[in-house]
Coordinates of C-alpha atoms and ligand atoms in Angstrom, one line a residue:
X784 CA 119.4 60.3 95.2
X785 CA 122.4 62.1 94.8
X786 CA 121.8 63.3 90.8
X787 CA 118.3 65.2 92.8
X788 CA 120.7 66.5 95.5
X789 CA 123.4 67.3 92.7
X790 CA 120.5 68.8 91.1
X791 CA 119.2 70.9 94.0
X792 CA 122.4 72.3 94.7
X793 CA 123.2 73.4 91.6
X794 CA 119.6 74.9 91.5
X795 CA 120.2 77.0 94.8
X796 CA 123.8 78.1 93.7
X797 CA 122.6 79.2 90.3
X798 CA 119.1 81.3 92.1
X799 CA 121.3 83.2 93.5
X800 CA 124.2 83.6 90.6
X801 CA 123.2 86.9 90.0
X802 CA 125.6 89.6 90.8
X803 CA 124.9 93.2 91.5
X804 CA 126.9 96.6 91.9
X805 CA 125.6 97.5 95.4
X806 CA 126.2 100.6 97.4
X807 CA 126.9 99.7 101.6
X808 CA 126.9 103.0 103.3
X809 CA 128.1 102.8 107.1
X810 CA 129.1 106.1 108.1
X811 CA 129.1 106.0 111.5
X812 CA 132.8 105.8 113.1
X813 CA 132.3 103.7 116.1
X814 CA 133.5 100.1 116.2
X815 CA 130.0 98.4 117.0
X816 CA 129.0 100.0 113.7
X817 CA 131.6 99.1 111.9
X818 CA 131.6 95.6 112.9
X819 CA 128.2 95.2 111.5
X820 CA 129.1 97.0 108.1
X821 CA 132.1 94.7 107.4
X822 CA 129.7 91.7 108.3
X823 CA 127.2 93.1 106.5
X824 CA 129.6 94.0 103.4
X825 CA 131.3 90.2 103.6
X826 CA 128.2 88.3 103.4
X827 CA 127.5 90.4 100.0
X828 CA 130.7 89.8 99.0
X829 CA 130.5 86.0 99.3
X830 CA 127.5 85.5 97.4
X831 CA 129.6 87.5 94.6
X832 CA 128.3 91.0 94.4
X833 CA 130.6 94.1 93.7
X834 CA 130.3 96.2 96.7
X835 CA 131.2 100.0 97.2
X836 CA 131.4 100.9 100.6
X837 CA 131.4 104.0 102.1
X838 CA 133.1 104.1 105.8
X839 CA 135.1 105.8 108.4
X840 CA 137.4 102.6 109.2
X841 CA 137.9 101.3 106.2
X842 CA 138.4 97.5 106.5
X843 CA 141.1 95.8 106.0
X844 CA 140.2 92.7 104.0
X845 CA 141.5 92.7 100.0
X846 CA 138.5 91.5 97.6
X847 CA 139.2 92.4 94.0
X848 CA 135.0 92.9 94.2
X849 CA 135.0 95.7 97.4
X850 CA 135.3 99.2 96.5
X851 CA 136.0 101.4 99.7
X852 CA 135.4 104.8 100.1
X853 CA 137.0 106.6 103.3
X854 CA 135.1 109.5 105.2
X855 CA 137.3 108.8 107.8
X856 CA 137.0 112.5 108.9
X857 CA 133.8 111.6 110.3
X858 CA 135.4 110.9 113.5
X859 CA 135.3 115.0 113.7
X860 CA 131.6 114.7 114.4
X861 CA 131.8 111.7 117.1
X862 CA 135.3 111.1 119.0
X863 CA 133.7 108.0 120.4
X864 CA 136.7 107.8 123.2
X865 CA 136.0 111.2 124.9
X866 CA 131.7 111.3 124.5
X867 CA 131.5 107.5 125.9
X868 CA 133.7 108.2 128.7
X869 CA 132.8 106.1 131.6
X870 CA 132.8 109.0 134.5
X871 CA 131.4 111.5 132.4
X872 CA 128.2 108.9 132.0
X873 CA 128.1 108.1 135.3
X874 CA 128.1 112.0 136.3
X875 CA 125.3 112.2 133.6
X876 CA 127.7 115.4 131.9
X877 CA 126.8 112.8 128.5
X878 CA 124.0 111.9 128.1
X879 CA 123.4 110.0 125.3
X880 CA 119.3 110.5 125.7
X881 CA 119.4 114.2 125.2
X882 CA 117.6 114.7 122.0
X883 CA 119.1 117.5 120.5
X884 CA 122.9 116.3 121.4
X885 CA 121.9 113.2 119.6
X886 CA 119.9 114.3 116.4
X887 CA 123.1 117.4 116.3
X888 CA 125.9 114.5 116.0
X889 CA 123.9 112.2 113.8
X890 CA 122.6 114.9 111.4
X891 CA 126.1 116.1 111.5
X892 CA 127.5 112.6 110.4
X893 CA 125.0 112.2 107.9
X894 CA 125.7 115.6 106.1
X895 CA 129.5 115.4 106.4
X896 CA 129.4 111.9 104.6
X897 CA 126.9 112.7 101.6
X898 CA 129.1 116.1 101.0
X899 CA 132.0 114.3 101.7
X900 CA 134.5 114.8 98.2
X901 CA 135.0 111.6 97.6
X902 CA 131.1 110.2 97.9
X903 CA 130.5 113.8 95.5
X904 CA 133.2 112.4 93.4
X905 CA 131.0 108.7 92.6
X906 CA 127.7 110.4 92.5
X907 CA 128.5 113.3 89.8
X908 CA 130.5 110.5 87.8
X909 CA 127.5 109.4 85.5
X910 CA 129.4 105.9 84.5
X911 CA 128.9 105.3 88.1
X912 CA 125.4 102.7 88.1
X913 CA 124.2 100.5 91.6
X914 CA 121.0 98.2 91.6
X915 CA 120.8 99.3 95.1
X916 CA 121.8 101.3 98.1
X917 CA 121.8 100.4 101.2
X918 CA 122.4 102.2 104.3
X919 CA 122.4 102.6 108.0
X920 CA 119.6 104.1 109.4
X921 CA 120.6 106.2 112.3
X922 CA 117.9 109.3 113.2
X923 CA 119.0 110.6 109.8
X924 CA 117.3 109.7 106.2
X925 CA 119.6 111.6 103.9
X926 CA 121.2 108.7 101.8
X927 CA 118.2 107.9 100.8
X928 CA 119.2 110.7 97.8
X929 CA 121.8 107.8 96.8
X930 CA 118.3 105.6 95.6
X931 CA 117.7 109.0 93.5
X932 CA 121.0 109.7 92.2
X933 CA 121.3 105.9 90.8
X934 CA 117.7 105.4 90.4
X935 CA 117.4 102.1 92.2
X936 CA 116.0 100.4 95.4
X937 CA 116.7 101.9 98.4
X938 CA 116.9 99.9 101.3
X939 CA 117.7 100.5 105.2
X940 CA 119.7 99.0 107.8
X941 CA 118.8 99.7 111.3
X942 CA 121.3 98.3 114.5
X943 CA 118.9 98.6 117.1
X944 CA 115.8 96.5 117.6
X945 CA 113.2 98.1 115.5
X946 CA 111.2 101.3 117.0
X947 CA 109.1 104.0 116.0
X948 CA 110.9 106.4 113.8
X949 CA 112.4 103.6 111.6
X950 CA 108.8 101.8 111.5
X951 CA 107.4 104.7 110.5
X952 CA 109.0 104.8 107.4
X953 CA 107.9 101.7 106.1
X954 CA 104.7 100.8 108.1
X955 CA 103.6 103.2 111.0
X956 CA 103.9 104.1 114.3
X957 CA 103.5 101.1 116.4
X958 CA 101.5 101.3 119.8
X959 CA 103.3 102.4 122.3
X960 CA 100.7 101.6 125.1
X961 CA 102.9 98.0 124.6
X962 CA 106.2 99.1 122.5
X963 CA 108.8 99.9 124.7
X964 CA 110.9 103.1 123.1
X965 CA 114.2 101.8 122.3
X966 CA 116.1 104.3 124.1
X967 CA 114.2 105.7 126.9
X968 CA 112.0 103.4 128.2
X969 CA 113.0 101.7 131.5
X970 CA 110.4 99.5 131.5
X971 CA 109.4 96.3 129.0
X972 CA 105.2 95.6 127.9
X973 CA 103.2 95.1 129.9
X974 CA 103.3 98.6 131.4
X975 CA 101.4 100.3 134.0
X976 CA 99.0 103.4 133.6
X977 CA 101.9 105.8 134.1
X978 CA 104.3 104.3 132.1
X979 CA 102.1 103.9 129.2
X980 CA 101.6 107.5 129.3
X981 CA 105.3 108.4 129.4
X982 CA 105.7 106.2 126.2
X983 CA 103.1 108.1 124.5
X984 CA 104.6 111.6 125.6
X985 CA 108.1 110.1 124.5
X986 CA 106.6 109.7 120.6
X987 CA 105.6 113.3 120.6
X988 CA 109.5 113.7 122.2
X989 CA 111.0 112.4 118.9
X990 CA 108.5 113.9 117.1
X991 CA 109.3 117.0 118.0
X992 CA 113.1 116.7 117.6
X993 CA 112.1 115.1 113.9
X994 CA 110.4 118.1 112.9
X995 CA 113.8 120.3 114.9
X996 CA 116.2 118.9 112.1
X997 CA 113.9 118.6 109.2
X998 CA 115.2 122.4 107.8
X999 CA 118.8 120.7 108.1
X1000 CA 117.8 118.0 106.4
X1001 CA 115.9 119.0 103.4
X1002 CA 118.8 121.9 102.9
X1003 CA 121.5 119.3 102.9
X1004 CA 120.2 117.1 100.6
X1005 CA 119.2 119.1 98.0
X1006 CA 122.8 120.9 98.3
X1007 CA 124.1 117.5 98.0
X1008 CA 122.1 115.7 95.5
X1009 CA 120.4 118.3 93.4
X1010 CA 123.1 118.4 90.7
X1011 CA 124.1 115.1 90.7
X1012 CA 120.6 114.2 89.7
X1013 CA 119.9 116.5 87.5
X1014 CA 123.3 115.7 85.3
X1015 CA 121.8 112.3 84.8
X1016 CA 118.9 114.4 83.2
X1017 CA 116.0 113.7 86.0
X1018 CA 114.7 115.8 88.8
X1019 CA 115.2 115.5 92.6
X1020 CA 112.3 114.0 94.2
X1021 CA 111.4 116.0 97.6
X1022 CA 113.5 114.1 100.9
X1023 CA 109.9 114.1 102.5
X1024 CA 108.7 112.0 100.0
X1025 CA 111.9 109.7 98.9
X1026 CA 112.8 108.9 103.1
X1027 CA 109.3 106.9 102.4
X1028 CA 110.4 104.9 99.8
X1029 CA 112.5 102.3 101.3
X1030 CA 111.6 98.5 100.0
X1031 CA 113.2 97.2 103.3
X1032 CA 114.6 97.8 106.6
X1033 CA 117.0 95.1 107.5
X1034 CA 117.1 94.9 111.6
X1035 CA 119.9 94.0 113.4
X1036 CA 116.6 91.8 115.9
X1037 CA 115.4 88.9 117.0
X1038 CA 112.9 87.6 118.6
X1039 CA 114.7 86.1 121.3
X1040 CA 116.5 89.4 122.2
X1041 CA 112.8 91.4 121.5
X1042 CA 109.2 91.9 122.7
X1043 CA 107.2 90.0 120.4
X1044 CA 105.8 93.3 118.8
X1045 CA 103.9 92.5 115.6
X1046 CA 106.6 93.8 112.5
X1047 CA 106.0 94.7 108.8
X1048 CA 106.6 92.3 105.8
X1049 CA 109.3 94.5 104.8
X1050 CA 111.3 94.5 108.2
X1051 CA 113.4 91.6 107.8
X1052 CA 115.7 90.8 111.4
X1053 CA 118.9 89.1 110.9
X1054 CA 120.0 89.7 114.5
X1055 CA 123.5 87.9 114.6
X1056 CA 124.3 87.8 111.3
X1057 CA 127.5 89.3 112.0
X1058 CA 128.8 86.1 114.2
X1059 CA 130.5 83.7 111.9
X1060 CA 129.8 80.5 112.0
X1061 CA 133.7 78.8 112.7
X1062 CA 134.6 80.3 116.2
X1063 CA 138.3 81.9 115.6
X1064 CA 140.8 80.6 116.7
X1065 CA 141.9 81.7 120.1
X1066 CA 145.4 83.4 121.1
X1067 CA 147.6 80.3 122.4
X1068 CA 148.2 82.0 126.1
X1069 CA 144.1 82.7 126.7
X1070 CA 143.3 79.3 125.4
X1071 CA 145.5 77.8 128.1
X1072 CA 144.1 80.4 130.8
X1073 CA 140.4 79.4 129.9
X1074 CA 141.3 75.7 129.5
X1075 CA 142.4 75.5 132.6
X1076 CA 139.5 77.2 134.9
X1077 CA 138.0 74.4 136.6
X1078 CA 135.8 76.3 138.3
X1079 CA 134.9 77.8 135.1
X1080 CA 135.5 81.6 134.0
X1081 CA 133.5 84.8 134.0
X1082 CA 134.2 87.3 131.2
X1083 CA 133.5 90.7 131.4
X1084 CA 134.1 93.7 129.0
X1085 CA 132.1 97.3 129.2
X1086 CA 132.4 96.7 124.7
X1087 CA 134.9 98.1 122.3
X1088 CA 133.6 101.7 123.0
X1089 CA 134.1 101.9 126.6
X1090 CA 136.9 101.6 128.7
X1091 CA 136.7 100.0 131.9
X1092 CA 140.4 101.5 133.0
X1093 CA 138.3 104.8 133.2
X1094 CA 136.5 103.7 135.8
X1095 CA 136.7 105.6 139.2
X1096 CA 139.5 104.2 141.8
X1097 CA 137.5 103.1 144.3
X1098 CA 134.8 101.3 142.0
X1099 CA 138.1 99.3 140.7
X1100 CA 139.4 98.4 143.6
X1101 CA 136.2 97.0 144.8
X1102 CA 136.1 94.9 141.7
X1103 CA 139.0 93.6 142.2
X1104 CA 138.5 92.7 145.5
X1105 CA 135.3 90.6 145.0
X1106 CA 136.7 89.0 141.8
X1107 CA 139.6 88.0 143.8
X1108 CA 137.1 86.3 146.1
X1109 CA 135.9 84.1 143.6
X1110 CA 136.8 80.4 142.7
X1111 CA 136.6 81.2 139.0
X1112 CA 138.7 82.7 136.6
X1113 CA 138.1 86.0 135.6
X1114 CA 138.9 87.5 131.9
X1115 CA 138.8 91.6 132.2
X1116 CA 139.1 93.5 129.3
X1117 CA 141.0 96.0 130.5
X1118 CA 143.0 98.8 128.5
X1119 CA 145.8 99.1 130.9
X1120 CA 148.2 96.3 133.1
X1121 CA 147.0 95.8 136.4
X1122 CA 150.0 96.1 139.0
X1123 CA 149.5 93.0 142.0
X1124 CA 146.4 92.0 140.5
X1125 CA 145.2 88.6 142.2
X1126 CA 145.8 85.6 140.3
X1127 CA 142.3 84.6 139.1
X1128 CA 142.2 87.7 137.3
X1129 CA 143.6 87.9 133.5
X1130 CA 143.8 91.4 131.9
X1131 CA 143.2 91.4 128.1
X1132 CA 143.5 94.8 126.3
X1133 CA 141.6 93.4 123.1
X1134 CA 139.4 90.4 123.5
X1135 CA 138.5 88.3 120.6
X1136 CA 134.9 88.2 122.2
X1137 CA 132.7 85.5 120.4
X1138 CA 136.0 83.0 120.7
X1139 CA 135.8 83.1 124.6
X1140 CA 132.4 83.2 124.8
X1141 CA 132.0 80.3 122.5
X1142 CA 134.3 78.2 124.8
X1143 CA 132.4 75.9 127.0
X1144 CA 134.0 77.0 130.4
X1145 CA 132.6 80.4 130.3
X1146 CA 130.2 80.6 132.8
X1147 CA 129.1 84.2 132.9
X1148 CA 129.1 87.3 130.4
X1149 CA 129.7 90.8 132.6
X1150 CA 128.6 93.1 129.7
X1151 CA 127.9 97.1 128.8
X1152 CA 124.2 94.8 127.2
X1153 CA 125.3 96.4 123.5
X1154 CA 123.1 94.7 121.5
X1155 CA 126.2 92.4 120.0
X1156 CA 126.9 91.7 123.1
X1157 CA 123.5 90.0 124.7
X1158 CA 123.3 88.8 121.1
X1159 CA 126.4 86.9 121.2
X1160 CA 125.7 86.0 124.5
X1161 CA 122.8 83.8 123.4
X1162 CA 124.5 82.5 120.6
X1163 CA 126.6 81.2 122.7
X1164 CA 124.4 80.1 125.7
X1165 CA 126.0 81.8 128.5
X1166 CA 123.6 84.1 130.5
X1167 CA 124.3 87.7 131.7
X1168 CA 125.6 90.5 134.2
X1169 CA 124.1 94.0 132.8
X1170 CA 126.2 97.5 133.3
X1171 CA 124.5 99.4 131.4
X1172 CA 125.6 102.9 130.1
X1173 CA 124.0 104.2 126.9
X1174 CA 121.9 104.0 124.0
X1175 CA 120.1 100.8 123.8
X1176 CA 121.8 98.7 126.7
X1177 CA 119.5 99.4 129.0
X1178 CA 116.3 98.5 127.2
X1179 CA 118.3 95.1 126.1
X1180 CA 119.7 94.1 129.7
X1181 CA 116.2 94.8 130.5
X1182 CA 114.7 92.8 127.9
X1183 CA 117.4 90.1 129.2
X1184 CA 116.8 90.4 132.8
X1185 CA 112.6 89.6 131.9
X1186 CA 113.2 87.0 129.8
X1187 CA 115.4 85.5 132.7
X1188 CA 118.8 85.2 131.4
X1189 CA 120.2 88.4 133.1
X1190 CA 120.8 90.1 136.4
X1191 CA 121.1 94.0 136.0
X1192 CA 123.9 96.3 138.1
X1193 CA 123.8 99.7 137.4
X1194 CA 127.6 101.4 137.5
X1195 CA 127.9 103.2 140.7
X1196 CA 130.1 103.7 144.0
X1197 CA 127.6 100.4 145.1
X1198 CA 128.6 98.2 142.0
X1199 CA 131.0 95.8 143.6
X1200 CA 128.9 94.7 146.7
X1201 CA 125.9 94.2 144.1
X1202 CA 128.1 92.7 141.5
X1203 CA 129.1 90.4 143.9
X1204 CA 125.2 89.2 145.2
X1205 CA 124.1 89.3 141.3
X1206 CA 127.4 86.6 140.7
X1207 CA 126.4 84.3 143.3
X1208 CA 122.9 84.2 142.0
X1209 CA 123.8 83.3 138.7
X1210 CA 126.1 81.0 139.7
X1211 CA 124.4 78.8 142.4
X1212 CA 120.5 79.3 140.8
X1213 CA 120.5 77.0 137.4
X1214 CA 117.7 78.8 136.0
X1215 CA 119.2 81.0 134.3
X1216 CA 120.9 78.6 132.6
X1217 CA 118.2 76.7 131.6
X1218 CA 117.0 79.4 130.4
X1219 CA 119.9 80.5 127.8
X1220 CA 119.1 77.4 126.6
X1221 CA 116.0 77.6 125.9
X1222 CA 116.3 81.0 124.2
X1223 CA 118.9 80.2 122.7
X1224 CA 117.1 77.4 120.7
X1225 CA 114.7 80.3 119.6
X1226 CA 117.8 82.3 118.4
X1227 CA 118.9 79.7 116.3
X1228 CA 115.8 78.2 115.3
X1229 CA 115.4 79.6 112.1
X1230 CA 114.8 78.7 108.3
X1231 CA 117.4 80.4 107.1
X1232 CA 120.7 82.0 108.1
X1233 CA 120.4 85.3 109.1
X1234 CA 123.6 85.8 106.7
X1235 CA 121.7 83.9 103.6
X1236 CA 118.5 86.6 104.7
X1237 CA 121.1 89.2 103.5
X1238 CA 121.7 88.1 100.2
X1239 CA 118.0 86.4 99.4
X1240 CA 116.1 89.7 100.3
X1241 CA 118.9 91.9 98.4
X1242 CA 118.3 89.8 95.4
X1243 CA 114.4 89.6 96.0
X1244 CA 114.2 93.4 95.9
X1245 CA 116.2 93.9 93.0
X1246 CA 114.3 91.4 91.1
X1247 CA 111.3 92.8 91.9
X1248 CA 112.3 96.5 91.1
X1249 CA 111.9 97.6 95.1
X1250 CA 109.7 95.1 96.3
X1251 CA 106.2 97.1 95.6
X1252 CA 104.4 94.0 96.9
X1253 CA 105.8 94.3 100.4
X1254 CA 105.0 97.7 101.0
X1255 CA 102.5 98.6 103.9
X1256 CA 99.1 100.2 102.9
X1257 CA 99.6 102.1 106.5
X1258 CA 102.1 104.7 104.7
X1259 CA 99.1 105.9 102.6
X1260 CA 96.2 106.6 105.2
X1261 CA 96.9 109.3 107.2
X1262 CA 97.1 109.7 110.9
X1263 CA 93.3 111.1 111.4
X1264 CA 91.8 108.2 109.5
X1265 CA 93.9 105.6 111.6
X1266 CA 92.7 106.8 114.1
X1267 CA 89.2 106.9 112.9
X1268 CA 88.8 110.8 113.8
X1269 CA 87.0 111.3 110.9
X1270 CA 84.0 108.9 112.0
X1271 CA 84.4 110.4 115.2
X1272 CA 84.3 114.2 113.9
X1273 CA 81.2 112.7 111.4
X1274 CA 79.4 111.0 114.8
X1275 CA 80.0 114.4 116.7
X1276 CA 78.1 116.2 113.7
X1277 CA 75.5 114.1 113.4
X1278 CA 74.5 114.0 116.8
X1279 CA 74.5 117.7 117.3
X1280 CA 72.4 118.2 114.5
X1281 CA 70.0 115.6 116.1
X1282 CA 69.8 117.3 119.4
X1283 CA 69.7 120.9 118.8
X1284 CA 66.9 119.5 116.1
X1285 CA 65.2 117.5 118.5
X1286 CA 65.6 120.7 120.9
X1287 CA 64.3 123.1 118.2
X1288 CA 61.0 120.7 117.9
X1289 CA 60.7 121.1 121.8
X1290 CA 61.0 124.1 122.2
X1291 CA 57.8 124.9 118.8
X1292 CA 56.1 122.4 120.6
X1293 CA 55.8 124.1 124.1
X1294 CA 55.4 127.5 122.2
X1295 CA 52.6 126.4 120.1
X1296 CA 50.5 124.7 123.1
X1297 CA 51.5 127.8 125.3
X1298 CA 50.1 129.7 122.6
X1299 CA 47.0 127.7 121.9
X1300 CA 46.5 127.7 125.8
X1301 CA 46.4 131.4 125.7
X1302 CA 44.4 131.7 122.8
X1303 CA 41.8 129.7 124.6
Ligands
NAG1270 C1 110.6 104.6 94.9 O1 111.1 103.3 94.7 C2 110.7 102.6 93.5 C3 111.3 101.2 93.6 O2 112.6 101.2 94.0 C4 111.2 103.4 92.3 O3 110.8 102.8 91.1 C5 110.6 104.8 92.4 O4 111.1 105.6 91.4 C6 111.0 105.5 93.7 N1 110.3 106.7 93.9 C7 110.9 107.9 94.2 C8 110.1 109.1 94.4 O5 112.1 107.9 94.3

C-alpha cells in the first residue's frame, strides 16, 4: 500500500515538474486587484515557475524565482481613494456605471502599462522568452500583443463573475434574456418582460462603448508592439484578430456565488483561490476581543477601497447608536479612532479579514459585497449584510440576497434604522444560516483546489501549444448565422417568389377567361 501511494505521489509531483517563464500582468492599482495578482502570482510560484510580474504595488514577498516590474505610476490614471469616495457615490458625482468614465480609465491604464519604459525595456530585449502571458482582463484587450511579442499562449484573467464582453472573446455572447449584466443589472434570472429588454438594450450599451475605444486601442498597440515584434523578425498580427486568441479565461467564479449560466470549456473559475488554506494568525489584542464575545460578533468593513470614516455625520452617528444597542460585539474597520465610542464597538484601521471571519464567533459579515468579500464570506460560513456601492457589489449582494444568505441595505440617511431591522433578522431567523452552510458545501465541493486549477490549466495549455482543442466553434460563425437570419432572409425570398408567382398565375388566369368570355 504505501510503495502505490509512494508511487502516486511521486507521479503527481513529477506531472507537474515542469517549470515555465510566465508573464502575470496585473496593472490595475487598487488593492482588490492586487490581492488577486499576488495570489495568483504565489500559487505559480509554488508549483516552481519563474514568474515576471508586472504591477503597480509591487509585492513584498522575496522569491529568487519572481521577477517584478513596477508601473506604479499607474495610480495617475485611477487614485482609488478620491474616485471611490463614499459621499461622492452616494451623491452619484461617481459613478462607476458611466461607460465612457469607465472604458477612459481602463483604456488609459492599459496604454500607460504596455508603453510603460520598463515593460518596453523586456519586450524589445530579444533574450527575453515566456511560454505564456497572462493577464487581467479589465474592458481592455491590449496585452494580448505580449502573446505576439513572445509568441506564446495567451491567456486571460477576469475578477468578476464572467459576462458578455469577456465571453465573447472565447465563446459568444451569452443570452441575456437570462444573463444578468455584471454591472448594471439590478435584477438576477428569471426576469420579467421589461427587464429582459433592458438587458438586451444594455449589450448594445457596451457594444457601443467597445466600438468608442476601438481607434485607441488598435493605435496603441501597434505604437507599442509593432517594433518589438518586428525585431524578433515576424509581423504584428491585427489587435482585432489576436484579442480572439486567448486559450483561456481564468474567472475569479463560482457557482455558489453565480447564476448557473452555461460556461465555455475554456473558462475555468477558481473563485477563492486567493484564500489560503491556514487561517493567519490573528493580532493577540483582537483574538482576545473576539474570544471573548459571548454573544458572538458582527464584522463589518465597506473593503480596502472604501472608507467608512467618510461617511456622512449623521449616518455614523446612527450606526453607532444601533450597534451600541446590540448584545454582540462589533468589529468596524474604521480608518480613524472613535472618541466615547460604546464598549461593544472595536475600531480596527486594517483588518486581517479572512482571520476574523474564519473564527467561529463571528456571526455576521456587514460588507461593500466585493466579490472577495461574499466569497470569503462563504468560505467561511457566515452569511451577509450588503452596502453596496460600485462595480460588481450590487449584482453579487443580489446574487447573495436570492440565494438566501444576505439581506441588502443600500447606504443612505435611512441606513441605520434598516441596518438595524436587517441585523435582527439575521440574527433571530436560522435560515440563513442553514443556508451558508449549505452553499458553502457547494463552494468547497470541488475536485480540485481552485489554487491547483491554476497551475494544472497553465501547464495544460502550454503543453498543448494554446489549448486548440478547447476553443469554441461559436468564434467562427458569425452573428447572422447564429441567429439563423440567413434561413430567415432565404424563407422570406422563397415565399415571395411563391406568392407574387402564384399571384402572376391569378391574375393570366382571370385575363385569359375574361378574354375568352369576350371573345364569345
Ligand atoms: C493564436 O494562438 C496560438 C496558440 O497559442 C498560436 O499558435 C497562434 O500563433 C496565435 N495566433 C495569432 C494570430 O497570434
Amino acid at each position: 500500500m504505501r510503495v502505490i501511494l509512494i508511487s502516486i505521489f511521486i507521479l503527481c509531483i513529477s506531472s507537474y515538474s515542469d517549470t515555465y517563464k510566465l508573464l502575470v500582468v496585473f496593472p490595475i492599482p487598487g488593492k482588490s486587484h492586487s490581492i488577486l495578482g499576488n495570489a495568483f502570482v504565489r500559487h505559480l510560484l509554488n508549483a516552481g515557475h519563474e514568474v515576471t510580474y508586472i504591477t503597480p504595488i509591487p509585492m513584498k514577498d522575496v522569491n529568487s524565482k519572481l521577477r517584478q516590474i513596477n508601473v506604479e505610476s499607474n495610480r495617475n490614471y485611477f487614485a482609488a481613494e478620491e474616485v471611490l469616495d463614499i459621499q461622492k457615490l452616494m451623491r452619484k458625482e461617481v459613478d462607476m456605471k458611466d461607460m465612457p468614465t469607465v472604458f477612459t480609465m481602463m483604456f488609459n491604464i492599459a496604454n500607460a502599462t504596455i508603453h510603460h519604459e520598463n515593460v518596453q525595456k523586456v519586450i524589445h530585449n530579444p533574450a527575453e522568452k515566456f511560454d505564456a502571458v497572462i493577464a487581467e482582463w479589465m474592458y481592455s484587450e491590449l496585452y494580448s500583443g505580449f502573446s505576439a511579442v513572445f509568441n506564446c499562449p495567451l491567456i486571460f484573467f477576469l475578477s468578476v463573475s464572467p459576462h458578455n464582453m469577456a465571453l465573447s472573446l472565447i465563446d459568444q455572447i451569452p443570452n441575456p434574456a437570462y444573463t444578468a449584466d455584471h454591472v448594471k443589472s439590478n435584477s438576477i434570472p428569471p426576469f420579467t418582460f421589461w427587464t429582459r429588454v433592458q438587458e438586451l438594450l444594455t449589450l448594445f450599451d457596451w457594444k457601443i462603448y467597445r466600438w468608442w475605444v476601438n481607434d485607441r486601442n488598435i493605435k496603441s498597440y501597434d505604437e507599442a508592439f509593432k517594433s518589438a515584434v518586428t525585431k524578433r523578425g515576424r509581423t504584428l498580427p491585427p489587435l482585432d484578430e489576436i484579442k480572439y486568441n486567448a486559450s483561456l479565461i481564468f474567472g475569479n467564479s463560482h457557482i455558489s456565488t453565480a447564476d448557473g449560466v452555461p460556461l465555455p470549456r475554456n473558462l475555468v473559475e477558481i473563485g477563492g483561490y486567493h484564500i489560503s488554506s491556514n487561517v493567519e494568525a490573528l493580532p493577540k489584542d483582537l483574538k482576545k476581543i473576539l474570544d471573548e464575545a459571548k454573544h458572538g460578533f458582527i464584522f463589518f468593513s465597506m473593503g480596502s477601497m472604501l472608507q467608512s470614516s467618510k461617511m456622512p455625520e449623521e449616518i455614523k452617528t446612527g450606526l453607532i447608536k444601533i450597534f451600541s444597542q446590540l448584545k454582540q460585539t462589533v468589529i468596524w474597520k474604521f480608518e480613524v479612532s472613535l472618541p466615547d465610542k460604546p464598549k461593544n464597538i472595536f475600531i480596527i484601521d486594517w483588518a486581517p479579514q479572512q482571520s476574523i471571519l474564519a473564527h467561529p464567533n463571528c456571526v455576521l459579515f456587514i460588507t461593500h459585497g466585493g466579490l472577495l468579500s461574499t466569497t470569503e464570506a462563504l468560505h467561511y460560513k457566515v452569511p451577509i449584510i450588503g452596502i453596496p456601492m460600485f462595480a460588481d457589489q450590487f449584482i453579487n449582494i443580489n446574487r447573495a440576497v436570492a440565494k438566501g444568505i444576505a439581506k441588502r441595505v443600500d447606504l443612505n440617511y435611512n441606513t441605520p434604522t434598516n441596518l438595524k431591522l436587517a441585523i435582527e433578522e439575521i440574527l433571530e431567523n436560522s435560515s440563513y444560516r442553514d443556508r451558508v452552510n449549505e452553499l458553502s458545501f457547494v463552494y468547497h465541493d470541488r475536485v480540485i483546489s481552485p489554487g491547483a486549477e491554476i497551475t494544472r490549466w497553465v501547464d495544460h495549455v502550454i503543453k498543448t501549444k494554446g489549448a486548440p482543442h478547447l476553443r469554441s466553434p461559436a468564434l467562427l460563425v458569425p452573428w447572422y448565422q447564429k441567429l439563423y437570419l440567413d434561413l430567415v432572409f432565404l424563407i422570406i425570398i422563397v415565399v415571395s417568389v411563391f406568392y407574387i408567382s402564384i399571384k402572376r398565375l391569378i391574375m393570366k388566369n382571370r385575363r385569359d377567361v375574361t378574354l375568352s368570355k369576350k371573345r364569345s
